[in-house]
Amino acid sequence: MNTVQQSTKAQRALVNAMTVDVEDYFQVSAFEGVINREDWGAISYRVEQNTDRILELFSETGTHATFFTLGCVAERFPQMLKRIVEQGHELASHGWNHTRVVNQNPMQFREDVDRTRKLLEDLGGTQVKGYRAASYSIGSQNLWALDVLAETGHLYSSSIAPVKHDLYGMPEASRFPFRYGEHQILEIPITTVKLMGKNINCAGGGWFRLFPYGFTRWCLNVVNKKERQPCIFYFHPWEIDHTQPKVDGASAKSRFRHYLNLDKTHARLEQLLTDFRWGRMDDIFLAEANHTEVSDVMLNEQIMQGES
């Protein structure tokens, strides 16, 4: 294929959403049973240096992304937050301290997301439109959280994984963006591909490190070219840090999921950023919501009978 053909192909390609969940290695859900939040202050943070490496990679590849950031991390590293915004990326909320929504009641959740949004806006000097729950912990049992997000000023959420998983997931949910509740907040589920009747996560995190890169590329191409939908990819700063300290006491399953192929992530990301077009969540989905059809029927029709 010559240069002109490549350029034409790139122009036709959909723009996908690149997202980063800004948290440190010891703040993940897999380690919440062995590392107390009260001890976080005594641990040496690595999130700033890893996030700066990501910013450098994005700059080199001309990528703009959405950074879903923990409030407690933003409070500790305000200059990092400013660098994210100054370099043209979207600043969004990941909650205050990576507490899963399934462990919060509505009042606790409201206080958490409202506190985080206000701090991020104060430090970043920009509107916070989006939210992503820790470990995709919004599902069929706590959809009330989407209403709370709308009531606290958020315009969209990316908190549902339409998969069956031992820690999270709502496999009956729509695979593509839908509006929910009285306030019609936009929920943007993480990208999956349907194989043999099941939704398979193919859009980042541990799955990106587990499967060969060629599988991820094939899946994203299916969603882009066959289903004509933009993909949402996610990863964490600690996933490009293969020299991070090992955490004692976690289960074998948690250790496998966390440490698998960390030394390959950065190179795979470089390839991914070259193979596809990437942008911010708000630029892709909030703009499209204004001029393309997004289902606005209520829950039973929208989620249970949504595109799956």
Short mmCIF file of C-alpha atoms in Angstrom, two decimals, residues 11 13 92-93 114 117 119-120 126 142 146 165 200 217 223 231 234 258 266-267 270 274 297 303:
data_model
loop_
_atom_site.label_atom_id
_atom_site.label_comp_id
_atom_site.label_asym_id
_atom_site.label_seq_id
_atom_site.Cartn_x
_atom_site.Cartn_y
_atom_site.Cartn_z
CA GLN A 11 -8.83 9.22 7.36
CA ALA A 13 -10.79 4.88 10.22
CA ALA A 92 -11.94 12.72 34.48
CA SER A 93 -12.75 11.10 37.82
CA ASP A 114 -18.66 14.98 44.53
CA ARG A 117 -14.94 16.07 40.98
CA LEU A 119 -10.91 18.73 43.69
CA LEU A 120 -10.04 17.73 40.12
CA THR A 126 -11.21 22.36 33.67
CA ASN A 142 -26.25 -0.65 41.92
CA LEU A 146 -25.55 6.39 37.48
CA HIS A 165 -16.17 -12.02 35.57
CA ILE A 200 -14.89 -11.10 25.63
CA ARG A 217 -5.74 -5.80 17.13
CA VAL A 223 -15.61 -3.53 16.37
CA CYS A 231 -13.53 1.25 20.88
CA TYR A 234 -7.86 1.37 29.12
CA HIS A 258 -1.22 -8.05 38.28
CA HIS A 266 5.01 -0.37 26.82
CA ALA A 267 6.05 -1.89 23.48
CA GLU A 270 3.52 1.84 21.08
CA THR A 274 0.33 3.35 15.64
CA VAL A 297 -35.32 4.30 26.18
CA ILE A 303 -29.82 -2.64 28.68
#
